[in-house]
mmCIF file of C-alpha atoms in Angstrom:
data_model
loop_
_atom_site.group_PDB
_atom_site.id
_atom_site.type_symbol
_atom_site.label_atom_id
_atom_site.label_comp_id
_atom_site.label_asym_id
_atom_site.label_seq_id
_atom_site.Cartn_x
_atom_site.Cartn_y
_atom_site.Cartn_z
ATOM 1 C CA MET M 1 -0.003 0.000 0.003
ATOM 2 C CA SER M 2 1.339 3.431 -0.903
ATOM 3 C CA PRO M 3 1.045 6.330 1.563
ATOM 4 C CA GLU M 4 -1.271 8.023 -0.920
ATOM 5 C CA SER M 5 -3.690 5.092 -0.854
ATOM 6 C CA ALA M 6 -3.574 5.034 2.960
ATOM 7 C CA ARG M 7 -4.390 8.744 3.123
ATOM 8 C CA THR M 8 -7.958 9.635 2.131
ATOM 9 C CA PRO M 9 -9.970 12.839 2.731
ATOM 10 C CA GLY M 10 -11.514 11.181 5.777
ATOM 11 C CA ARG M 11 -8.334 9.503 6.954
ATOM 12 C CA PRO M 12 -5.576 11.986 6.063
ATOM 13 C CA PHE M 13 -2.803 10.004 7.746
ATOM 14 C CA GLY M 14 -4.107 6.481 7.344
ATOM 15 C CA ARG M 15 -5.923 4.272 9.854
ATOM 16 C CA VAL M 16 -3.363 2.457 11.998
ATOM 17 C CA LEU M 17 -0.328 4.489 13.011
ATOM 18 C CA THR M 18 2.186 3.560 15.626
ATOM 19 C CA ALA M 19 4.080 6.104 17.711
ATOM 20 C CA MET M 20 7.462 4.565 16.992
ATOM 21 C CA VAL M 21 10.214 4.281 19.572
ATOM 22 C CA THR M 22 13.647 5.701 18.698
ATOM 23 C CA PRO M 23 16.384 3.057 18.648
ATOM 24 C CA PHE M 24 19.634 3.752 20.446
ATOM 25 C CA ASP M 25 22.830 1.754 20.505
ATOM 26 C CA ALA M 26 24.727 0.489 23.565
ATOM 27 C CA GLU M 27 26.199 3.949 24.184
ATOM 28 C CA GLY M 28 22.839 5.692 23.827
ATOM 29 C CA ARG M 29 23.527 7.045 20.330
ATOM 30 C CA LEU M 30 20.899 7.191 17.627
ATOM 31 C CA ASP M 31 20.824 3.882 15.720
ATOM 32 C CA LEU M 32 19.505 4.630 12.219
ATOM 33 C CA ASP M 33 20.035 1.146 10.779
ATOM 34 C CA THR M 34 17.848 -0.334 13.542
ATOM 35 C CA ALA M 35 15.333 2.452 13.061
ATOM 36 C CA GLN M 36 14.933 1.451 9.437
ATOM 37 C CA GLU M 37 14.559 -2.210 10.356
ATOM 38 C CA LEU M 38 12.000 -1.331 13.019
ATOM 39 C CA ALA M 39 10.023 0.868 10.665
ATOM 40 C CA THR M 40 9.965 -1.922 8.073
ATOM 41 C CA ARG M 41 8.766 -4.449 10.628
ATOM 42 C CA LEU M 42 6.032 -2.129 11.851
ATOM 43 C CA VAL M 43 4.696 -1.498 8.341
ATOM 44 C CA ASP M 44 4.897 -5.218 7.540
ATOM 45 C CA LEU M 45 2.838 -5.880 10.695
ATOM 46 C CA GLY M 46 -0.025 -3.709 9.444
ATOM 47 C CA ASN M 47 0.762 -0.092 10.201
ATOM 48 C CA ASP M 48 -0.016 2.289 7.337
ATOM 49 C CA GLY M 49 1.557 5.190 9.242
ATOM 50 C CA LEU M 50 4.342 5.894 11.720
ATOM 51 C CA VAL M 51 4.766 8.819 14.092
ATOM 52 C CA VAL M 52 8.410 9.565 14.824
ATOM 53 C CA ASN M 53 9.936 12.014 17.322
ATOM 54 C CA GLY M 54 6.916 11.921 19.572
ATOM 55 C CA THR M 55 6.869 11.287 23.308
ATOM 56 C CA THR M 56 7.048 7.522 22.783
ATOM 57 C CA GLY M 57 9.950 8.272 20.473
ATOM 58 C CA GLU M 58 11.659 10.137 23.346
ATOM 59 C CA GLY M 59 11.526 13.415 21.422
ATOM 60 C CA PRO M 60 12.311 15.448 24.561
ATOM 61 C CA THR M 61 15.753 13.810 24.796
ATOM 62 C CA THR M 62 16.832 13.804 21.128
ATOM 63 C CA THR M 63 18.613 16.658 19.436
ATOM 64 C CA ASP M 64 17.258 18.607 16.468
ATOM 65 C CA GLU M 65 19.883 16.921 14.261
ATOM 66 C CA GLU M 66 18.882 13.472 15.511
ATOM 67 C CA LYS M 67 15.209 14.241 14.787
ATOM 68 C CA SER M 68 15.923 15.204 11.199
ATOM 69 C CA ALA M 69 18.179 12.186 10.642
ATOM 70 C CA LEU M 70 15.486 9.857 12.025
ATOM 71 C CA VAL M 71 12.770 11.278 9.784
ATOM 72 C CA ARG M 72 15.058 10.983 6.762
ATOM 73 C CA ALA M 73 15.935 7.363 7.581
ATOM 74 C CA VAL M 74 12.342 6.255 8.193
ATOM 75 C CA VAL M 75 11.087 7.939 5.032
ATOM 76 C CA ALA M 76 13.830 6.218 3.053
ATOM 77 C CA ALA M 77 12.866 2.828 4.540
ATOM 78 C CA VAL M 78 9.061 2.927 4.346
ATOM 79 C CA GLY M 79 7.963 6.262 2.922
ATOM 80 C CA ASP M 80 6.696 4.613 -0.232
ATOM 81 C CA ARG M 81 4.404 2.353 1.808
ATOM 82 C CA ALA M 82 3.344 4.380 4.869
ATOM 83 C CA THR M 83 2.680 7.886 6.044
ATOM 84 C CA VAL M 84 5.544 9.291 8.135
ATOM 85 C CA VAL M 85 4.390 11.935 10.606
ATOM 86 C CA ALA M 86 7.022 13.900 12.519
ATOM 87 C CA GLY M 87 6.549 15.240 15.989
ATOM 88 C CA ALA M 88 7.470 18.947 15.923
ATOM 89 C CA GLY M 89 5.601 20.450 18.852
ATOM 90 C CA THR M 90 7.327 22.021 21.821
ATOM 91 C CA TYR M 91 6.414 24.805 24.299
ATOM 92 C CA ASP M 92 8.448 27.264 22.166
ATOM 93 C CA THR M 93 6.659 28.373 18.984
ATOM 94 C CA ALA M 94 9.859 29.521 17.238
ATOM 95 C CA HIS M 95 11.594 26.205 17.963
ATOM 96 C CA SER M 96 8.518 24.285 16.853
ATOM 97 C CA ILE M 97 8.560 26.168 13.531
ATOM 98 C CA HIS M 98 12.239 25.280 13.118
ATOM 99 C CA LEU M 99 11.502 21.580 13.777
ATOM 100 C CA ALA M 100 8.522 21.632 11.415
ATOM 101 C CA ARG M 101 10.557 23.066 8.563
ATOM 102 C CA ALA M 102 13.382 20.599 9.226
ATOM 103 C CA ALA M 103 10.870 17.721 9.179
ATOM 104 C CA GLU M 104 9.458 18.890 5.873
ATOM 105 C CA GLU M 105 12.961 19.157 4.416
ATOM 106 C CA ALA M 106 13.713 15.630 5.663
ATOM 107 C CA GLY M 107 10.701 14.256 3.770
ATOM 108 C CA ALA M 108 7.959 13.915 6.424
ATOM 109 C CA HIS M 109 4.429 13.545 5.112
ATOM 110 C CA GLY M 110 2.833 15.333 8.052
ATOM 111 C CA LEU M 111 3.359 16.983 11.450
ATOM 112 C CA LEU M 112 2.196 16.122 14.962
ATOM 113 C CA LEU M 113 1.907 19.202 17.154
ATOM 114 C CA VAL M 114 1.399 18.702 20.892
ATOM 115 C CA THR M 115 -0.218 21.333 23.055
ATOM 116 C CA PRO M 116 2.521 23.550 24.568
ATOM 117 C CA TYR M 117 3.363 22.029 27.921
ATOM 118 C CA TYR M 118 4.437 23.597 31.199
ATOM 119 C CA SER M 119 3.903 27.229 30.108
ATOM 120 C CA ARG M 120 0.119 26.865 30.249
ATOM 121 C CA PRO M 121 -0.881 29.362 27.528
ATOM 122 C CA PRO M 122 -4.449 30.637 27.217
ATOM 123 C CA GLN M 123 -6.634 29.357 24.403
ATOM 124 C CA SER M 124 -5.826 32.472 22.329
ATOM 125 C CA GLY M 125 -2.166 31.502 22.616
ATOM 126 C CA LEU M 126 -2.949 27.978 21.373
ATOM 127 C CA VAL M 127 -4.633 29.387 18.268
ATOM 128 C CA LEU M 128 -1.630 31.633 17.545
ATOM 129 C CA HIS M 129 0.905 28.872 18.314
ATOM 130 C CA PHE M 130 -0.668 26.155 16.158
ATOM 131 C CA SER M 131 -1.502 28.544 13.355
ATOM 132 C CA ALA M 132 2.022 29.906 13.188
ATOM 133 C CA ILE M 133 3.500 26.413 12.863
ATOM 134 C CA ALA M 134 0.893 25.331 10.318
ATOM 135 C CA ASP M 135 1.673 28.462 8.281
ATOM 136 C CA ALA M 136 5.380 27.651 8.233
ATOM 137 C CA THR M 137 5.228 24.553 6.017
ATOM 138 C CA GLY M 138 3.059 22.923 3.385
ATOM 139 C CA LEU M 139 2.505 19.785 5.487
ATOM 140 C CA PRO M 140 -0.820 18.634 6.926
ATOM 141 C CA VAL M 141 -1.028 18.909 10.709
ATOM 142 C CA MET M 142 -2.373 16.615 13.397
ATOM 143 C CA LEU M 143 -2.945 18.377 16.711
ATOM 144 C CA TYR M 144 -2.157 16.369 19.860
ATOM 145 C CA ASP M 145 -4.541 17.054 22.715
ATOM 146 C CA ILE M 146 -3.155 15.488 25.921
ATOM 147 C CA PRO M 147 -3.932 17.587 29.024
ATOM 148 C CA PRO M 148 -2.762 14.862 31.448
ATOM 149 C CA ARG M 149 0.757 15.797 30.300
ATOM 150 C CA SER M 150 0.400 19.320 28.894
ATOM 151 C CA VAL M 151 -2.113 20.514 31.590
ATOM 152 C CA ILE M 152 -3.981 22.722 29.123
ATOM 153 C CA PRO M 153 -6.703 21.079 26.966
ATOM 154 C CA ILE M 154 -7.610 22.388 23.525
ATOM 155 C CA ASP M 155 -11.116 23.705 24.102
ATOM 156 C CA LEU M 156 -13.972 22.848 21.812
ATOM 157 C CA GLU M 157 -14.259 26.392 20.475
ATOM 158 C CA THR M 158 -10.494 26.491 19.890
ATOM 159 C CA LEU M 159 -10.618 23.277 17.892
ATOM 160 C CA GLN M 160 -13.450 24.673 15.813
ATOM 161 C CA ARG M 161 -11.371 27.788 15.046
ATOM 162 C CA LEU M 162 -8.240 25.788 14.242
ATOM 163 C CA ALA M 163 -10.281 23.474 11.974
ATOM 164 C CA GLN M 164 -10.669 26.438 9.605
ATOM 165 C CA HIS M 165 -6.931 26.400 8.844
ATOM 166 C CA PRO M 166 -6.398 24.587 5.559
ATOM 167 C CA ARG M 167 -3.485 22.490 6.865
ATOM 168 C CA ILE M 168 -4.833 21.580 10.287
ATOM 169 C CA VAL M 169 -6.710 18.424 9.387
ATOM 170 C CA ALA M 170 -6.689 16.008 12.333
ATOM 171 C CA VAL M 171 -6.567 15.526 16.115
ATOM 172 C CA LYS M 172 -4.780 12.845 18.087
ATOM 173 C CA ASP M 173 -6.871 12.628 21.216
ATOM 174 C CA ALA M 174 -5.459 11.527 24.589
ATOM 175 C CA ARG M 175 -7.912 13.689 26.495
ATOM 176 C CA ASN M 176 -10.577 10.986 26.487
ATOM 177 C CA ASP M 177 -13.511 13.370 26.502
ATOM 178 C CA LEU M 178 -15.863 11.549 24.138
ATOM 179 C CA ARG M 179 -18.484 14.288 24.431
ATOM 180 C CA VAL M 180 -16.160 17.009 23.200
ATOM 181 C CA GLY M 181 -14.744 14.707 20.502
ATOM 182 C CA THR M 182 -18.201 13.770 19.275
ATOM 183 C CA GLU M 183 -19.140 17.426 18.910
ATOM 184 C CA ILE M 184 -15.923 18.251 17.066
ATOM 185 C CA ILE M 185 -16.443 15.333 14.696
ATOM 186 C CA ALA M 186 -20.038 16.509 14.096
ATOM 187 C CA THR M 187 -19.224 20.197 13.560
ATOM 188 C CA THR M 188 -15.865 20.225 11.766
ATOM 189 C CA THR M 189 -13.960 18.286 9.131
ATOM 190 C CA LEU M 190 -11.194 17.367 11.556
ATOM 191 C CA ALA M 191 -10.304 13.666 11.475
ATOM 192 C CA TYR M 192 -10.100 12.209 14.978
ATOM 193 C CA TYR M 193 -7.523 9.590 15.914
ATOM 194 C CA SER M 194 -7.578 7.773 19.243
ATOM 195 C CA GLY M 195 -4.287 8.535 20.957
ATOM 196 C CA ASP M 196 -4.829 6.286 23.996
ATOM 197 C CA ASP M 197 -4.926 2.526 23.361
ATOM 198 C CA PRO M 198 -7.382 1.556 26.110
ATOM 199 C CA VAL M 199 -10.143 3.605 24.422
ATOM 200 C CA ASN M 200 -9.489 2.847 20.747
ATOM 201 C CA LEU M 201 -12.765 1.035 20.257
ATOM 202 C CA PRO M 202 -14.945 3.604 22.118
ATOM 203 C CA TRP M 203 -13.441 6.328 19.924
ATOM 204 C CA LEU M 204 -14.331 4.389 16.776
ATOM 205 C CA SER M 205 -17.918 4.222 18.009
ATOM 206 C CA VAL M 206 -18.287 8.026 17.995
ATOM 207 C CA GLY M 207 -16.572 8.608 14.638
ATOM 208 C CA ALA M 208 -12.817 8.394 15.043
ATOM 209 C CA VAL M 209 -11.118 7.371 11.787
ATOM 210 C CA GLY M 210 -8.131 5.512 13.202
ATOM 211 C CA VAL M 211 -5.579 5.193 15.960
ATOM 212 C CA VAL M 212 -2.138 6.482 16.881
ATOM 213 C CA SER M 213 -1.027 3.586 19.006
ATOM 214 C CA VAL M 214 1.833 2.374 21.206
ATOM 215 C CA THR M 215 0.596 -1.232 21.306
ATOM 216 C CA GLY M 216 0.784 -1.155 17.503
ATOM 217 C CA HIS M 217 4.437 -2.120 17.983
ATOM 218 C CA VAL M 218 3.154 -5.663 18.606
ATOM 219 C CA VAL M 219 -0.540 -5.859 17.608
ATOM 220 C CA ALA M 220 -0.967 -3.513 14.640
ATOM 221 C CA ASP M 221 -2.449 -6.429 12.711
ATOM 222 C CA ARG M 222 -5.186 -6.802 15.331
ATOM 223 C CA LEU M 223 -5.817 -3.086 15.456
ATOM 224 C CA LYS M 224 -6.276 -3.105 11.676
ATOM 225 C CA ALA M 225 -8.598 -6.121 11.905
ATOM 226 C CA MET M 226 -10.595 -4.408 14.671
ATOM 227 C CA ILE M 227 -11.108 -1.274 12.568
ATOM 228 C CA ASP M 228 -12.040 -3.396 9.537
ATOM 229 C CA ALA M 229 -14.583 -5.303 11.629
ATOM 230 C CA PHE M 230 -16.102 -2.157 13.099
ATOM 231 C CA ASP M 231 -16.343 -0.543 9.654
ATOM 232 C CA ALA M 232 -18.092 -3.659 8.360
ATOM 233 C CA GLY M 233 -20.641 -3.581 11.169
ATOM 234 C CA GLN M 234 -19.163 -6.682 12.806
ATOM 235 C CA THR M 235 -19.288 -5.220 16.318
ATOM 236 C CA ASP M 236 -18.990 -8.559 18.114
ATOM 237 C CA ARG M 237 -15.802 -9.341 16.240
ATOM 238 C CA ALA M 238 -14.435 -5.856 16.953
ATOM 239 C CA ARG M 239 -15.150 -6.289 20.682
ATOM 240 C CA ASN M 240 -13.521 -9.703 20.716
ATOM 241 C CA LEU M 241 -10.405 -8.372 19.026
ATOM 242 C CA ASN M 242 -10.305 -5.472 21.470
ATOM 243 C CA ALA M 243 -10.594 -7.873 24.401
ATOM 244 C CA SER M 244 -7.751 -9.996 23.026
ATOM 245 C CA MET M 245 -5.414 -7.004 23.380
ATOM 246 C CA LEU M 246 -6.196 -6.328 27.061
ATOM 247 C CA PRO M 247 -3.080 -8.156 28.334
ATOM 248 C CA VAL M 248 -0.953 -5.917 26.075
ATOM 249 C CA LEU M 249 -2.571 -2.851 27.646
ATOM 250 C CA ARG M 250 -1.767 -4.296 31.077
ATOM 251 C CA ALA M 251 1.868 -4.759 30.032
ATOM 252 C CA MET M 252 2.107 -1.176 28.808
ATOM 253 C CA GLY M 253 0.592 0.105 32.031
ATOM 254 C CA ARG M 254 3.390 -1.486 34.079
ATOM 255 C CA VAL M 255 6.179 0.705 32.738
ATOM 256 C CA GLY M 256 4.714 3.337 30.383
ATOM 257 C CA GLY M 257 4.632 3.466 26.608
ATOM 258 C CA ALA M 258 8.272 4.027 25.593
ATOM 259 C CA VAL M 259 9.742 1.533 28.057
ATOM 260 C CA PHE M 260 7.070 -1.062 27.231
ATOM 261 C CA ALA M 261 7.574 -0.734 23.491
ATOM 262 C CA LYS M 262 11.357 -0.984 23.728
ATOM 263 C CA THR M 263 11.075 -3.994 26.020
ATOM 264 C CA ALA M 264 8.492 -5.633 23.773
ATOM 265 C CA MET M 265 10.545 -5.162 20.614
ATOM 266 C CA ARG M 266 13.574 -6.745 22.239
ATOM 267 C CA LEU M 267 11.393 -9.629 23.344
ATOM 268 C CA ARG M 268 10.266 -9.914 19.727
ATOM 269 C CA GLY M 269 13.837 -10.238 18.564
ATOM 270 C CA LEU M 270 14.782 -6.644 17.652
ATOM 271 C CA ASP M 271 16.897 -4.871 20.257
ATOM 272 C CA VAL M 272 16.179 -1.132 19.996
ATOM 273 C CA GLY M 273 18.265 -0.203 23.026
ATOM 274 C CA ASP M 274 17.526 1.325 26.388
ATOM 275 C CA PRO M 275 15.540 4.509 26.802
ATOM 276 C CA ARG M 276 17.456 7.664 27.585
ATOM 277 C CA LEU M 277 17.290 9.057 31.081
ATOM 278 C CA PRO M 278 15.182 10.071 32.873
ATOM 279 C CA LEU M 279 13.373 6.925 31.637
ATOM 280 C CA PRO M 280 14.993 3.800 33.089
ATOM 281 C CA PRO M 281 14.876 0.405 31.359
ATOM 282 C CA ALA M 282 12.462 -2.191 32.685
ATOM 283 C CA THR M 283 13.674 -4.203 35.650
ATOM 284 C CA ASP M 284 14.010 -7.962 35.543
ATOM 285 C CA ALA M 285 10.730 -8.298 37.453
ATOM 286 C CA GLU M 286 8.962 -5.952 35.084
ATOM 287 C CA VAL M 287 10.313 -7.805 32.056
ATOM 288 C CA ALA M 288 9.049 -11.105 33.468
ATOM 289 C CA ALA M 289 5.606 -9.610 33.980
ATOM 290 C CA ILE M 290 5.563 -8.183 30.452
ATOM 291 C CA VAL M 291 6.575 -11.581 29.052
ATOM 292 C CA ALA M 292 3.612 -13.155 30.883
ATOM 293 C CA ASP M 293 1.245 -10.458 29.589
ATOM 294 C CA LEU M 294 2.399 -10.811 26.003
ATOM 295 C CA ASP M 295 2.133 -14.579 26.244
ATOM 296 C CA ALA M 296 -1.428 -14.175 27.508
ATOM 297 C CA ALA M 297 -2.215 -12.006 24.500
ATOM 298 C CA GLY M 298 -0.771 -14.551 22.109
ATOM 299 C CA VAL M 299 2.039 -12.240 20.943
ATOM 300 C CA ALA M 300 4.891 -14.258 19.475
ATOM 301 C CA LEU M 301 8.208 -13.689 21.315
ATOM 302 C CA ASP M 302 11.766 -14.569 20.400
ATOM 303 C CA PRO M 303 12.810 -17.614 22.494
ATOM 304 C CA GLY M 304 16.310 -16.235 23.028
ATOM 305 C CA ALA M 305 15.077 -12.912 24.375
ATOM 306 C CA ARG M 306 12.861 -14.118 27.226
ATOM 307 C CA SER M 307 15.477 -14.382 29.909
ATOM 308 C CA GLY M 308 15.341 -10.924 31.446
ATOM 309 C CA ARG M 309 16.577 -7.390 30.910
ATOM 310 C CA ARG M 310 19.514 -6.723 28.628
ATOM 311 C CA SER M 311 22.862 -6.870 30.348
ATOM 312 C CA ARG M 312 24.047 -3.581 28.831
ATOM 313 C CA GLY M 313 23.099 -0.191 30.151
ATOM 314 C CA HIS M 314 20.837 1.303 32.765
ATOM 315 C CA GLY M 315 19.603 4.145 30.553
ATOM 316 C CA ALA M 316 21.780 6.674 28.787
ATOM 317 C CA LEU M 317 22.183 10.416 28.523
ATOM 318 C CA GLY M 318 22.475 10.457 24.744
ATOM 319 C CA ALA M 319 24.133 12.736 22.267
ATOM 320 C CA ARG M 320 23.767 15.926 24.273
ATOM 321 C CA ALA M 321 25.515 14.645 27.361
ATOM 322 C CA SER M 322 28.979 16.147 27.026
ATOM 323 C CA VAL M 323 27.763 19.574 25.881
ATOM 324 C CA ASP M 324 24.854 19.884 28.247
ATOM 325 C CA LEU M 325 26.637 18.553 31.324
ATOM 326 C CA GLY M 326 29.541 20.913 30.629
ATOM 327 C CA ALA M 327 27.136 23.815 30.350
ATOM 328 C CA GLU M 328 25.422 22.875 33.595
ATOM 329 C CA VAL M 329 28.732 22.598 35.444
ATOM 330 C CA ALA M 330 29.729 26.027 34.109
ATOM 331 C CA TYR M 331 26.377 27.464 35.153
ATOM 332 C CA ARG M 332 26.782 26.201 38.678
#
């Protein structure tokens, strides 16, 4: 499937997208070869889109140069078969514009823009922030509404205003307010994507067009089948498929999305490295619990990778370590 066939007016980024982890090597450096292998595996599993440089991709701990290199590598590997969406949102509008333009230059098919976090702007600031970034490139934009992390939600009236921008075409929702989402779906042309795996099926029931998933690292095929079943009116089959993924949700809940996905990929035979600090790798006990959960879900694991956490590393500081640590020492 080409990215053009996955993207339709109602589903501008496809149906099943995974928020891809960013592979690092043993020293915590960006591993582009493994990133390309991972992207290929994810598309082969059933994803018609990938989101890179998001929170699950540890975007807060990667440099601007690493972000561009990752987009370029993933587009080269799967850009002819899947939509590649680049996370470019920060709490700094000027920096977000820089990241958006760099992502466009690197070949991204779209942008994911999270609500500015920590600074808590008013709704008028959100309109100005998102509009300025959308104006800066020719790429379609998916807004990311996640007040549990950003504190500030994107209000209904704000979404209705932003929907008038020609390049703001979709919302990744991790707010879980089905009432607001239903009204936005009914009153705008914004495409809604579930951004929280436990509520993927409920979102489909009110008009969401697809998912941006973390569990798609291991069950994208089932997510695709669930959406197909729901679209065909086979609601019992959709519910059964949803229920079959509950142990995977339990596994993700033990350690959080990025750590779960990195652990799960290693257990599936592709070592994508440890997360960068402040995220620690899963402990031996957590790995054992995740193995049991994935077994319960019928997810195939690599026999040689079941025996516990990797021996190398306890989390890494990554490419910025020497510069940033030196700057902090100087500051003190």
